[in-house]
Short mmCIF file of C-alpha atoms and ligand atoms in Angstrom, two decimals:
data_model
loop_
_atom_site.label_atom_id
_atom_site.label_comp_id
_atom_site.label_asym_id
_atom_site.label_seq_id
_atom_site.Cartn_x
_atom_site.Cartn_y
_atom_site.Cartn_z
CA MET A 14 -7.42 -20.14 -4.16
CA ASN A 15 -5.68 -16.77 -4.33
CA ALA A 16 -7.62 -13.67 -3.37
CA ILE A 17 -6.46 -12.00 -6.62
CA ARG A 18 -5.34 -13.65 -9.80
CA VAL A 19 -4.52 -11.57 -12.91
CA ARG A 20 -3.06 -12.74 -16.27
CA GLY A 21 -2.21 -10.59 -19.29
CA LEU A 22 -4.18 -7.51 -18.12
CA ARG A 23 -4.25 -4.75 -20.69
CA LYS A 24 -5.97 -1.33 -20.81
CA ALA A 25 -5.45 1.52 -23.25
CA TYR A 26 -6.93 5.02 -23.22
CA LYS A 27 -7.27 6.45 -26.66
CA GLY A 28 -4.23 4.58 -27.98
CA HIS A 29 -2.15 5.14 -24.79
CA GLN A 30 -1.38 1.74 -23.28
CA ALA A 31 -1.87 2.48 -19.52
CA VAL A 32 -1.65 -1.19 -18.49
CA ALA A 33 0.49 -3.37 -20.85
CA GLY A 34 0.22 -6.97 -19.75
CA VAL A 35 0.22 -7.42 -15.95
CA ASP A 36 0.28 -10.79 -14.16
CA LEU A 37 -0.38 -10.71 -10.46
CA ASP A 38 -1.15 -13.20 -7.67
CA VAL A 39 -2.10 -12.11 -4.20
CA ALA A 40 -2.70 -14.88 -1.65
CA ARG A 41 -5.53 -14.69 0.93
CA GLY A 42 -4.41 -12.90 4.01
CA GLU A 43 -1.45 -11.26 2.27
CA VAL A 44 -0.65 -7.52 2.41
CA PHE A 45 0.53 -6.67 -1.09
CA ALA A 46 1.87 -3.24 -2.12
CA VAL A 47 1.97 -1.85 -5.69
CA LEU A 48 4.64 0.76 -6.18
CA GLY A 49 5.35 2.85 -9.17
CA PRO A 50 5.79 6.42 -10.45
CA ASN A 51 2.89 8.72 -11.45
CA GLY A 52 1.09 7.38 -14.48
CA ALA A 53 2.56 3.84 -14.12
CA GLY A 54 -1.00 2.33 -14.25
CA LYS A 55 -1.56 1.57 -10.58
CA THR A 56 -4.92 3.19 -10.24
CA THR A 57 -6.14 1.86 -13.58
CA SER A 58 -5.21 -1.68 -12.54
CA VAL A 59 -6.78 -1.41 -9.17
CA GLU A 60 -9.94 0.09 -10.51
CA ILE A 61 -10.26 -2.89 -12.89
CA LEU A 62 -9.88 -5.29 -9.87
CA GLU A 63 -12.58 -3.32 -8.07
CA GLY A 64 -14.93 -3.64 -10.99
CA HIS A 65 -14.95 0.14 -11.47
CA ARG A 66 -13.29 0.08 -14.84
CA ASP A 67 -13.49 -2.26 -17.82
CA ARG A 68 -10.44 -3.86 -19.43
CA ASP A 69 -9.31 -4.46 -22.99
CA ALA A 70 -7.79 -7.91 -22.39
CA GLY A 71 -6.69 -10.40 -19.78
CA GLU A 72 -8.04 -12.70 -17.09
CA VAL A 73 -9.01 -11.35 -13.76
CA SER A 74 -10.29 -13.13 -10.73
CA VAL A 75 -11.04 -11.34 -7.44
CA LEU A 76 -12.25 -13.49 -4.57
CA GLY A 77 -13.05 -16.09 -7.30
CA VAL A 78 -15.16 -13.77 -9.42
CA ASP A 79 -14.55 -11.76 -12.64
CA PRO A 80 -14.93 -8.11 -11.46
CA ALA A 81 -16.70 -7.20 -14.73
CA LYS A 82 -19.44 -9.55 -13.60
CA GLY A 83 -19.31 -8.84 -9.86
CA SER A 84 -22.62 -9.23 -7.96
CA ARG A 85 -23.75 -7.03 -5.09
CA GLU A 86 -22.83 -9.88 -2.73
CA TRP A 87 -19.31 -10.04 -4.16
CA ARG A 88 -19.00 -6.19 -3.83
CA SER A 89 -20.02 -6.41 -0.16
CA LYS A 90 -16.88 -8.48 0.48
CA LEU A 91 -14.61 -5.63 -0.66
CA GLY A 92 -13.50 -2.59 1.25
CA ILE A 93 -12.52 0.17 -1.08
CA VAL A 94 -10.68 3.41 -0.28
CA LEU A 95 -10.34 5.45 -3.50
CA GLN A 96 -7.73 8.03 -4.19
CA SER A 97 -10.24 10.92 -4.26
CA ALA A 98 -11.66 11.84 -0.87
CA THR A 99 -15.26 10.98 0.04
CA ASP A 100 -17.84 13.59 -0.86
CA ALA A 101 -19.90 13.22 2.34
CA ALA A 102 -19.77 16.94 3.12
CA THR A 103 -23.23 17.37 4.65
CA LEU A 104 -23.15 14.30 6.93
CA THR A 105 -21.31 14.21 10.26
CA VAL A 106 -18.59 11.63 10.59
CA ARG A 107 -20.86 9.42 12.74
CA GLU A 108 -23.79 9.75 10.36
CA ALA A 109 -21.56 8.84 7.38
CA VAL A 110 -20.20 5.78 9.05
CA GLN A 111 -23.61 4.65 10.26
CA HIS A 112 -25.03 5.22 6.80
CA TYR A 113 -22.47 2.98 5.16
CA ALA A 114 -22.84 0.37 7.86
CA ARG A 115 -26.38 -0.18 6.71
CA TYR A 116 -25.18 -1.58 3.37
CA TYR A 117 -23.52 -4.60 4.96
CA ALA A 118 -24.79 -7.72 6.52
CA ASP A 119 -22.31 -7.85 9.37
CA PRO A 120 -20.84 -4.36 9.87
CA ARG A 121 -18.37 -3.30 12.53
CA ASP A 122 -19.67 -1.03 15.29
CA PRO A 123 -19.58 2.46 13.82
CA ASP A 124 -18.26 4.12 17.00
CA GLU A 125 -15.53 1.47 17.26
CA VAL A 126 -14.50 2.19 13.65
CA ILE A 127 -14.44 5.98 14.34
CA GLU A 128 -12.18 5.28 17.30
CA LEU A 129 -9.96 2.92 15.22
CA VAL A 130 -9.31 5.72 12.67
CA GLY A 131 -8.82 8.33 15.33
CA LEU A 132 -11.84 10.47 14.63
CA THR A 133 -13.72 10.20 17.93
CA GLU A 134 -13.23 13.87 18.68
CA LYS A 135 -14.56 14.75 15.25
CA ALA A 136 -17.54 12.39 15.26
CA LYS A 137 -20.07 15.16 15.26
CA SER A 138 -18.23 17.31 12.67
CA ARG A 139 -19.56 17.45 9.13
CA GLY A 140 -17.42 15.97 6.36
CA GLY A 141 -16.98 19.42 4.76
CA LYS A 142 -15.40 20.77 7.96
CA LEU A 143 -12.65 18.18 8.20
CA SER A 144 -9.02 18.69 7.24
CA GLY A 145 -7.66 16.84 4.29
CA GLY A 146 -6.02 14.12 6.47
CA GLN A 147 -9.16 13.79 8.66
CA ARG A 148 -11.29 13.32 5.53
CA ARG A 149 -8.87 10.61 4.41
CA ARG A 150 -9.39 8.87 7.77
CA LEU A 151 -13.07 9.01 7.18
CA ASP A 152 -12.48 7.37 3.78
CA VAL A 153 -10.64 4.61 5.57
CA ALA A 154 -13.41 4.19 8.12
CA LEU A 155 -15.98 3.82 5.33
CA GLY A 156 -13.58 1.24 3.74
CA ILE A 157 -13.47 -1.02 6.78
CA ILE A 158 -17.00 -0.67 8.19
CA GLY A 159 -18.26 -3.69 6.29
CA ARG A 160 -15.59 -6.02 7.68
CA PRO A 161 -14.19 -6.69 4.08
CA GLU A 162 -12.35 -9.92 3.16
CA LEU A 163 -10.27 -7.84 0.71
CA MET A 164 -9.35 -4.20 0.98
CA PHE A 165 -8.15 -1.91 -1.81
CA LEU A 166 -6.25 1.09 -0.54
CA ASP A 167 -5.20 3.53 -3.23
CA GLU A 168 -2.56 5.85 -1.73
CA PRO A 169 -4.34 5.70 1.67
CA THR A 170 -2.05 7.93 3.70
CA THR A 171 -1.55 10.87 1.33
CA GLY A 172 -2.03 14.01 3.31
CA PHE A 173 -1.60 12.29 6.71
CA ASP A 174 0.76 13.83 9.29
CA PRO A 175 3.46 11.41 10.54
CA GLU A 176 1.57 10.43 13.69
CA ALA A 177 -1.57 9.69 11.69
CA ARG A 178 0.40 7.56 9.27
CA ARG A 179 1.77 5.52 12.17
CA GLN A 180 -1.69 5.10 13.52
CA PHE A 181 -2.99 4.01 10.13
CA TRP A 182 -0.12 1.42 9.93
CA SER A 183 -1.19 -0.04 13.20
CA LEU A 184 -4.77 -0.28 11.92
CA ILE A 185 -3.65 -2.06 8.74
CA LYS A 186 -1.57 -4.42 10.84
CA LEU A 187 -4.62 -5.15 12.96
CA LEU A 188 -6.73 -5.82 9.91
CA ALA A 189 -4.03 -8.11 8.43
CA ALA A 190 -3.81 -9.93 11.74
CA GLU A 191 -7.57 -10.58 11.50
CA GLY A 192 -6.98 -12.19 8.08
CA THR A 193 -7.97 -9.34 5.79
CA THR A 194 -6.26 -9.42 2.40
CA ILE A 195 -4.96 -5.96 1.50
CA LEU A 196 -3.87 -4.53 -1.80
CA LEU A 197 -2.37 -1.13 -1.39
CA THR A 198 -0.81 1.42 -3.67
CA THR A 199 1.61 3.88 -2.20
CA HIS A 200 4.39 6.31 -2.98
CA TYR A 201 5.85 5.91 0.45
CA LEU A 202 8.55 3.23 0.45
CA ASP A 203 8.67 3.16 4.23
CA GLU A 204 5.03 2.40 4.18
CA ALA A 205 5.48 -0.55 1.82
CA GLU A 206 8.37 -1.78 3.97
CA ALA A 207 6.39 -1.44 7.22
CA LEU A 208 3.22 -3.12 5.96
CA ALA A 209 3.70 -5.35 2.91
CA ASP A 210 4.51 -9.04 2.78
CA ARG A 211 5.26 -8.57 -0.93
CA VAL A 212 5.65 -5.62 -3.31
CA ALA A 213 5.45 -5.20 -7.04
CA VAL A 214 6.99 -2.31 -8.94
CA LEU A 215 4.84 -1.15 -11.87
CA ALA A 216 6.41 1.08 -14.51
CA GLY A 217 5.03 1.99 -17.96
CA GLY A 218 2.12 -0.40 -17.40
CA ARG A 219 4.31 -3.47 -16.66
CA ILE A 220 5.54 -5.12 -13.53
CA VAL A 221 9.30 -4.63 -13.57
CA ALA A 222 10.02 -6.32 -10.23
CA GLU A 223 8.32 -8.27 -7.55
CA GLY A 224 9.37 -9.72 -4.20
CA THR A 225 9.49 -9.17 -0.47
CA PRO A 226 10.49 -5.62 0.64
CA GLN A 227 13.71 -7.24 1.93
CA THR A 228 14.74 -9.00 -1.30
CA LEU A 229 13.28 -6.79 -4.04
CA GLY A 230 15.71 -6.17 -6.92
CA GLY A 231 18.41 -8.38 -5.33
CA ARG A 232 18.57 -6.12 -2.27
CA ALA A 233 19.41 -8.85 0.24
CA HIS A 234 22.45 -9.92 -1.85
CA ALA A 235 23.75 -6.44 -2.79
CA ASP A 236 27.14 -5.36 -1.53
CA ALA A 237 27.16 -3.87 1.94
CA THR A 238 28.69 -0.44 2.60
CA VAL A 239 30.99 -0.45 5.69
CA ARG A 240 31.67 3.05 6.97
CA TRP A 241 33.79 4.23 9.87
CA MET A 242 35.60 7.29 11.14
CA SER A 243 39.34 7.14 10.66
CA GLY A 244 41.58 10.03 11.68
CA ARG A 245 40.62 12.90 9.40
CA GLY A 246 37.23 11.65 8.05
CA TYR A 247 34.97 8.82 7.09
CA THR A 248 36.25 5.84 5.14
CA GLU A 249 33.79 3.69 3.13
CA ILE A 250 34.22 0.35 1.48
CA LYS A 251 31.75 -1.74 -0.52
CA THR A 252 31.98 -5.47 0.13
CA SER A 253 29.98 -8.68 -0.18
CA GLU A 254 31.60 -9.98 3.08
CA PRO A 255 31.15 -7.24 5.66
CA THR A 256 31.66 -9.51 8.71
CA LYS A 257 35.04 -10.61 7.38
CA ALA A 258 35.98 -7.04 6.46
CA ILE A 259 35.11 -5.78 9.95
CA ALA A 260 36.97 -8.59 11.61
CA GLU A 261 40.12 -7.63 9.66
CA LEU A 262 39.74 -3.90 10.09
CA SER A 263 39.02 -4.14 13.81
CA ARG A 264 42.32 -6.04 14.60
CA ASP A 265 44.01 -2.79 15.61
CA GLY A 266 41.14 -1.74 17.80
CA GLU A 267 37.77 -0.11 17.83
CA LEU A 268 36.33 1.33 14.64
CA ALA A 269 34.71 4.70 15.50
CA GLU A 270 31.10 5.33 14.34
CA LEU A 271 30.98 2.03 12.47
CA THR A 272 27.92 1.39 10.24
CA VAL A 273 27.01 -1.41 7.88
CA THR A 274 24.27 -0.61 5.33
CA ARG A 275 22.71 -2.22 2.27
CA PRO A 276 20.71 -0.40 -0.39
CA SER A 277 17.40 0.94 1.01
CA LEU A 278 14.12 -0.08 -0.56
CA GLU A 279 14.15 3.46 -2.05
CA ASP A 280 17.57 2.95 -3.59
CA VAL A 281 16.49 -0.28 -5.23
CA TYR A 282 13.14 1.19 -6.31
CA LEU A 283 14.73 4.28 -7.96
CA GLU A 284 17.14 1.89 -9.87
CA LEU A 285 14.32 -0.26 -11.03
CA ILE A 286 12.17 2.58 -12.48
CA LYS A 287 15.05 4.22 -14.42
N1 ATP B 326 -9.74 8.22 -17.68
C1 ATP B 326 -8.60 8.32 -18.33
N2 ATP B 326 -8.59 8.77 -19.63
C2 ATP B 326 -7.42 8.82 -20.34
N3 ATP B 326 -6.18 8.49 -19.85
C3 ATP B 326 -6.18 8.06 -18.54
C4 ATP B 326 -7.30 7.93 -17.71
N4 ATP B 326 -6.95 7.45 -16.44
C5 ATP B 326 -5.65 7.35 -16.55
N5 ATP B 326 -5.14 7.69 -17.72
C6 ATP B 326 -3.69 7.59 -18.17
O1 ATP B 326 -3.25 6.28 -17.99
C7 ATP B 326 -1.96 6.28 -17.43
C8 ATP B 326 -1.99 5.48 -16.06
O2 ATP B 326 -2.70 6.22 -15.14
P1 ATP B 326 -3.02 5.69 -13.63
O3 ATP B 326 -3.90 6.72 -13.02
O4 ATP B 326 -3.42 4.30 -13.71
O5 ATP B 326 -1.54 5.85 -13.00
P2 ATP B 326 -1.02 5.70 -11.55
O6 ATP B 326 0.07 4.73 -11.47
O7 ATP B 326 -2.17 5.36 -10.59
O8 ATP B 326 -0.57 7.14 -11.21
P3 ATP B 326 -0.47 8.07 -9.85
O9 ATP B 326 0.70 7.50 -9.08
O10 ATP B 326 -0.19 9.43 -10.38
O11 ATP B 326 -1.77 7.97 -9.17
C9 ATP B 326 -1.52 7.70 -17.29
O12 ATP B 326 -0.75 8.01 -18.43
C10 ATP B 326 -2.81 8.48 -17.31
O13 ATP B 326 -2.65 9.74 -17.89
#
């Protein structure tokens, strides 16, 4: 059974069709990233899967349960990191994590979780005194404390500095290696590329492309660009057979500053949402 199965999901707000017929399958243990421009319908879709928002139409199954009818036991199997930061201003980091741990039957060790998200030095600070990125880390800590089977991460690294993002990626890889299914929305294509087994691009409430980060939008088969320095400047050719091209070009000797590139995930993404 898939962790998530969605068919024909629709949701409108006062006549505006925010989600316009989405089908989605996420296997157990998979890391799945949903990409898409602002207003594409990502948060709306994820909130429906979390049971936080009702839907107009469609079939939805999350860990075998319709989220609209999710029990407390079902909810305890989910780890949720919402887009808006936690409002735990008066509790210290440790108090907040300990407090959330009590909701679960088999929580992780609070201090271990604080360490995992890199907040050990701030464990005694109150939520209200944390920086934006630190508060986000606290959100992540609260999302993983209950040892979830399935995690929803809505733009989890917004506001993180580059080092914190890399630390967060390591944490997600660790959770994935433990078998946690992860559904993540992100605007960072490098994040999707680093973490996701598969990605879907949502635009105007519809999935316009789906695949692995390596193959999305025909990326793996796109022409390669071969570039090298020749005399006065760079020469560039586009070819479907870069190996052959380089073999021919290099007959007369070394090609200076040679590179072979294919479209980046960002190139493909920007083309898909046009
Ligand atoms: N509570 C609401 N009431 C009315 N319209 C809403 C509501 N929430 C979202 N919308 C609209 O639905 C559409 C989809 O919004 P949604 O938040 O799902 O997009 P998103 O892909 O998550 O965007 P972002 O990348 O900016 O977070 C947008 O046009 C938005 O204005």
